[in-house]
Amino acid sequence: MALLQINDLHVRYGEIVALQGVSFDVAEGQVVTLLGANGAGKSTTLRAISGLAKPTQGDILYDGKSIAGLGPEAIVRMGISHVPEGRRVFPGLTVKENIMLGGSNRRAAKAELSREADAMFDLFPDIRKFANSLGWTLSGGQLQMVAVARGLMAKPRLLLLDEPSLGLAPVIVQAVFRIISEIRRTTTVLLVEQNARMGLSVADHGYVLETGKIVLGGKPDELWGNEAIRAAYLGGHGKVPKEAAAMPHL
Ligand SMILES: Nc1ncnc2c1ncn2[C@@H]1O[C@H](COP(=O)(O)OP(=O)(O)OP(=O)(O)O)[C@@H](O)[C@H]1O
Ligand SMILES: [Mg+2]
């Protein structure tokens, strides 16, 4: 049984139909990437899973149990952590305090959260020097790292990552994806990406969303291998990207 099973999910915002029958699975231990153009419904899918958007039809099974319609606090307690679009970091707190906030769903002592937050800087060495300073100025990539570290502090069984590479310089994108390939050793990841090359390079499976429906799904090399698919949805050229070829599991 898959860790996450999405069945015929429908979500609307008032009159706007954002998802119209989305179905896919995420197996435990995998990285699954959702691709699609602006407005396709990628973020809405993550929002429905984490309880921020209510489905009007369909179901979301997590570990075999329906979580559709539960609130975000209940869902985070069940082990699902959502790193949303945009990089929300609280300016009045130090970087380490920002990261520790991610553990507030757990019944862990503050000292333990503090130790774990310190350990996050091994995964994200670029932001270590800002750990205890107030009045920091972080780059987009560094803010993204704080947001991902905060998501990991929840010790999720399933991590939902919404466009972690958006707006980042290529070298920073690579750093963020290196981190995702670290995270995948311990955590199941559902990743939303517009950067199909990078998104597929870390994935076990990919899906393409178009106007609220899954129109394609397959293994990364299958998605890349199909010329028509690449032209229509992925906007790329050539073979499986170098990054993908270098990944040991592909
Ligand atoms: N709060 C909202 N109120 C009304 N409509 C919304 C809201 N959020 C999203 N939508 C609409 O729902 C649809 C899906 O949006 P969603 O944000 O899920 O797309 P996306 O694939 O994440 O796009 P992007 O790549 O731009 O982030 C779009 O038509 C969008 O305009
Ligand atoms: Mg989005």
Coordinates of C-alpha atoms and ligand atoms in Angstrom, one line a residue:
M1 CA 0.0 0.0 0.0
A2 CA 1.3 3.4 -0.9
L3 CA 2.0 5.9 1.9
L4 CA -0.2 8.5 0.1
Q5 CA -3.1 7.7 -2.2
I6 CA -4.9 10.6 -3.9
N7 CA -8.2 9.5 -5.5
D8 CA -10.3 11.6 -7.8
L9 CA -9.5 14.8 -5.9
H10 CA -11.5 17.9 -6.6
V11 CA -10.8 21.3 -5.1
R12 CA -12.4 24.6 -5.9
Y13 CA -11.9 28.2 -4.8
G14 CA -15.4 29.6 -5.0
E15 CA -16.3 29.4 -8.7
I16 CA -12.8 28.5 -9.8
V17 CA -12.2 24.8 -10.2
A18 CA -8.6 24.2 -9.4
L19 CA -8.5 20.4 -9.3
Q20 CA -10.9 18.2 -11.3
G21 CA -10.2 14.6 -10.5
V22 CA -6.5 14.2 -9.6
S23 CA -5.4 10.7 -8.7
F24 CA -1.9 9.4 -8.0
D25 CA 0.1 7.5 -5.4
V26 CA 3.3 8.2 -3.5
A27 CA 5.1 5.1 -2.2
E28 CA 7.0 5.2 1.0
G29 CA 10.6 6.1 0.5
Q30 CA 10.1 7.6 -2.9
V31 CA 10.5 11.1 -4.3
V32 CA 7.5 11.9 -6.6
T33 CA 7.6 15.1 -8.6
L34 CA 4.6 17.0 -9.8
L35 CA 5.2 19.1 -12.9
G36 CA 3.0 21.5 -14.7
A37 CA 2.5 25.1 -16.0
N38 CA 1.5 28.1 -13.8
G39 CA -2.1 27.6 -12.5
A40 CA -2.1 23.8 -13.3
G41 CA -3.0 23.0 -9.7
K42 CA 0.3 21.9 -8.3
S43 CA 0.2 24.0 -5.1
T44 CA -3.5 23.3 -4.6
T45 CA -2.7 19.6 -4.6
L46 CA -0.2 20.1 -1.8
R47 CA -2.6 22.4 0.0
A48 CA -5.3 19.8 -0.1
I49 CA -2.9 17.2 1.3
S50 CA -1.8 19.4 4.2
G51 CA -5.3 20.5 5.1
L52 CA -5.1 24.1 3.8
A53 CA -7.6 23.5 1.0
K54 CA -10.7 21.4 1.5
P55 CA -11.6 18.9 -1.2
T56 CA -15.1 19.0 -2.6
Q57 CA -14.9 15.5 -3.9
G58 CA -12.5 12.5 -3.8
D59 CA -10.3 11.3 -1.0
I60 CA -6.7 11.5 0.3
L61 CA -5.5 8.4 2.1
Y62 CA -2.4 8.6 4.2
D63 CA -1.1 5.4 5.6
G64 CA -4.4 3.9 4.6
K65 CA -6.5 6.4 6.5
S66 CA -8.6 9.3 5.1
I67 CA -7.2 12.7 6.0
A68 CA -9.4 14.7 3.5
G69 CA -11.0 17.5 5.4
L70 CA -8.8 17.3 8.5
G71 CA -7.2 20.6 9.7
P72 CA -3.6 21.4 9.1
E73 CA -2.6 20.9 12.8
A74 CA -4.0 17.4 12.8
I75 CA -2.3 16.6 9.6
V76 CA 1.2 17.9 10.7
R77 CA 0.8 15.8 13.8
M78 CA 0.3 12.8 11.6
G79 CA 3.7 13.3 10.1
I80 CA 3.1 15.5 7.0
S81 CA 5.1 18.7 6.7
H82 CA 4.5 21.3 4.0
V83 CA 7.1 23.8 2.8
P84 CA 4.9 26.2 0.9
E85 CA 5.6 28.5 -2.0
G86 CA 7.4 31.7 -1.1
R87 CA 9.9 31.7 1.7
R88 CA 8.2 32.7 4.9
V89 CA 10.8 33.5 7.5
F90 CA 10.0 35.6 10.6
P91 CA 12.3 38.6 10.7
G92 CA 12.1 39.1 14.4
L93 CA 13.7 35.8 15.2
T94 CA 17.1 34.4 14.6
V95 CA 17.6 31.9 11.9
K96 CA 17.9 29.1 14.4
E97 CA 14.7 30.1 16.1
N98 CA 13.0 30.2 12.7
I99 CA 14.2 26.6 12.2
M100 CA 13.1 25.5 15.7
L101 CA 9.6 26.7 15.0
G102 CA 9.2 23.7 12.7
G103 CA 9.3 21.4 15.6
S104 CA 6.5 23.0 17.5
N105 CA 4.1 20.1 16.5
R106 CA 6.2 17.7 18.5
R107 CA 6.3 17.1 22.2
A108 CA 10.0 17.6 22.3
A109 CA 11.9 19.5 25.0
K110 CA 13.3 22.9 23.9
A111 CA 16.9 21.6 24.5
E112 CA 16.3 18.7 22.2
L113 CA 14.8 21.0 19.5
S114 CA 17.8 23.2 19.9
R115 CA 20.2 20.3 19.4
E116 CA 18.3 19.2 16.3
A117 CA 18.3 22.7 14.9
D118 CA 22.1 22.9 15.4
A119 CA 22.3 19.6 13.4
M120 CA 20.3 21.2 10.5
F121 CA 23.3 23.4 9.9
D122 CA 25.3 20.3 8.9
L123 CA 22.8 19.8 6.1
F124 CA 22.6 23.5 5.3
P125 CA 26.2 24.8 6.1
D126 CA 25.5 27.9 4.0
I127 CA 23.2 29.4 6.7
R128 CA 25.2 28.3 9.7
K129 CA 26.9 31.7 10.1
F130 CA 23.4 33.4 10.5
A131 CA 22.2 30.9 13.1
N132 CA 22.1 33.2 16.1
S133 CA 22.1 36.6 14.6
L134 CA 19.1 38.9 14.5
G135 CA 18.7 41.4 11.6
W136 CA 20.1 38.9 9.1
T137 CA 19.8 39.5 5.4
L138 CA 19.5 36.2 3.6
S139 CA 19.5 35.6 -0.1
G140 CA 16.6 33.8 -1.8
G141 CA 18.5 30.5 -1.7
Q142 CA 19.4 30.9 2.0
L143 CA 15.7 31.8 2.9
Q144 CA 14.7 28.6 1.0
M145 CA 17.2 26.6 3.1
V146 CA 15.7 28.0 6.3
A147 CA 12.2 27.1 5.0
V148 CA 13.3 23.5 4.2
A149 CA 15.1 23.1 7.5
R150 CA 12.0 24.2 9.3
G151 CA 10.0 21.7 7.4
L152 CA 12.4 18.9 8.4
M153 CA 12.3 19.9 12.1
A154 CA 8.7 18.4 12.1
K155 CA 10.4 15.0 11.5
P156 CA 7.9 14.3 8.8
R157 CA 7.3 10.9 7.3
L158 CA 6.1 12.8 4.2
L159 CA 7.6 16.2 3.2
L160 CA 5.7 18.4 0.7
L161 CA 8.0 20.8 -1.1
D162 CA 6.5 23.5 -3.3
E163 CA 8.9 24.9 -5.9
P164 CA 12.1 25.0 -3.8
S165 CA 14.1 26.2 -6.7
L166 CA 11.9 29.1 -7.8
G167 CA 13.8 32.3 -8.5
L168 CA 17.2 30.8 -7.5
A169 CA 20.4 31.1 -9.4
P170 CA 21.5 27.8 -11.0
V171 CA 24.3 27.1 -8.6
I172 CA 21.9 27.5 -5.6
V173 CA 19.3 25.4 -7.4
Q174 CA 21.9 22.6 -7.5
A175 CA 22.6 23.0 -3.8
V176 CA 18.9 22.8 -2.9
F177 CA 18.6 19.6 -5.0
R178 CA 21.7 18.1 -3.4
I179 CA 19.8 18.6 -0.1
I180 CA 16.7 16.9 -1.5
S181 CA 18.8 13.9 -2.5
E182 CA 20.0 13.8 1.1
I183 CA 16.5 14.1 2.6
R184 CA 15.3 11.2 0.4
R185 CA 17.4 8.8 2.4
T186 CA 15.0 9.1 5.4
T187 CA 11.9 10.8 4.2
T188 CA 9.2 10.4 1.5
V189 CA 9.0 13.5 -0.6
L190 CA 6.3 15.0 -2.9
L191 CA 8.0 17.7 -4.8
V192 CA 6.4 20.4 -7.0
E193 CA 8.7 21.9 -9.6
Q194 CA 8.5 23.9 -12.8
N195 CA 12.1 23.1 -13.4
A196 CA 11.4 19.7 -15.0
R197 CA 15.1 18.9 -15.5
M198 CA 15.9 19.3 -11.8
G199 CA 12.6 18.0 -10.6
L200 CA 12.9 14.7 -12.5
S201 CA 16.6 14.4 -11.7
V202 CA 15.8 13.5 -8.1
A203 CA 12.5 11.7 -8.7
D204 CA 11.4 8.0 -8.8
H205 CA 8.2 9.0 -10.5
G206 CA 6.8 12.1 -12.2
Y207 CA 3.4 13.4 -13.0
V208 CA 2.3 16.2 -15.2
L209 CA -0.7 18.3 -14.2
E210 CA -2.6 20.4 -16.7
T211 CA -5.7 22.5 -15.7
G212 CA -6.4 20.4 -12.6
K213 CA -5.9 17.0 -14.1
I214 CA -3.0 14.6 -14.3
V215 CA -2.3 14.2 -18.0
L216 CA 0.8 12.1 -17.8
G217 CA 2.8 10.0 -15.4
G218 CA 5.8 7.8 -15.6
K219 CA 9.4 7.2 -14.6
P220 CA 11.7 10.2 -15.2
D221 CA 13.5 8.6 -18.1
E222 CA 10.1 7.7 -19.7
L223 CA 8.9 11.2 -19.4
W224 CA 12.2 12.6 -20.8
G225 CA 12.4 9.9 -23.5
N226 CA 9.2 10.9 -25.2
E227 CA 9.8 13.7 -27.7
A228 CA 6.2 14.9 -27.9
I229 CA 5.9 15.0 -24.1
R230 CA 9.1 16.9 -23.8
A231 CA 8.0 19.5 -26.3
A232 CA 4.5 19.9 -24.9
Y233 CA 5.1 19.8 -21.2
L234 CA 8.7 19.8 -20.2
G235 CA 10.1 22.4 -22.4
G236 CA 13.4 20.6 -22.6
H237 CA 15.7 19.3 -25.3
G238 CA 18.0 16.4 -25.6
K239 CA 18.3 13.3 -23.5
V240 CA 17.9 12.6 -19.7
P241 CA 19.7 15.5 -18.0
K242 CA 23.2 15.1 -16.8
E243 CA 22.1 15.5 -13.2
A244 CA 19.6 12.6 -13.7
A245 CA 22.2 10.4 -15.3
A246 CA 24.5 11.0 -12.3
M247 CA 21.9 10.0 -9.8
P248 CA 22.7 6.4 -8.6
H249 CA 19.1 5.3 -8.5
L250 CA 18.4 6.0 -12.1
Ligands
LIG1 N1 -6.7 31.5 -3.2 C1 -7.1 31.3 -4.5 N2 -8.3 31.9 -4.8 C2 -8.8 31.7 -6.1 N3 -8.2 30.9 -7.0 C3 -7.1 30.4 -6.7 C4 -6.5 30.5 -5.4 N4 -5.3 29.8 -5.4 C5 -5.2 29.3 -6.7 N5 -6.3 29.6 -7.4 C6 -6.5 29.1 -8.8 O1 -6.5 27.7 -8.8 C7 -5.8 27.2 -9.9 C8 -4.6 26.4 -9.5 O2 -3.7 27.2 -8.8 P1 -2.4 26.6 -8.1 O3 -1.8 27.7 -7.3 O4 -2.7 25.3 -7.5 O5 -1.5 26.4 -9.4 P2 0.1 26.0 -9.5 O6 0.2 24.9 -10.4 O7 0.7 25.9 -8.2 O8 0.6 27.3 -10.2 P3 2.1 28.1 -10.1 O9 3.0 27.3 -10.9 O10 1.8 29.4 -10.6 O11 2.4 28.1 -8.6 C9 -5.4 28.4 -10.8 O12 -6.4 28.6 -11.7 C10 -5.4 29.5 -9.8 O13 -5.7 30.8 -10.4
MG2 MG 2.1 26.9 -7.2

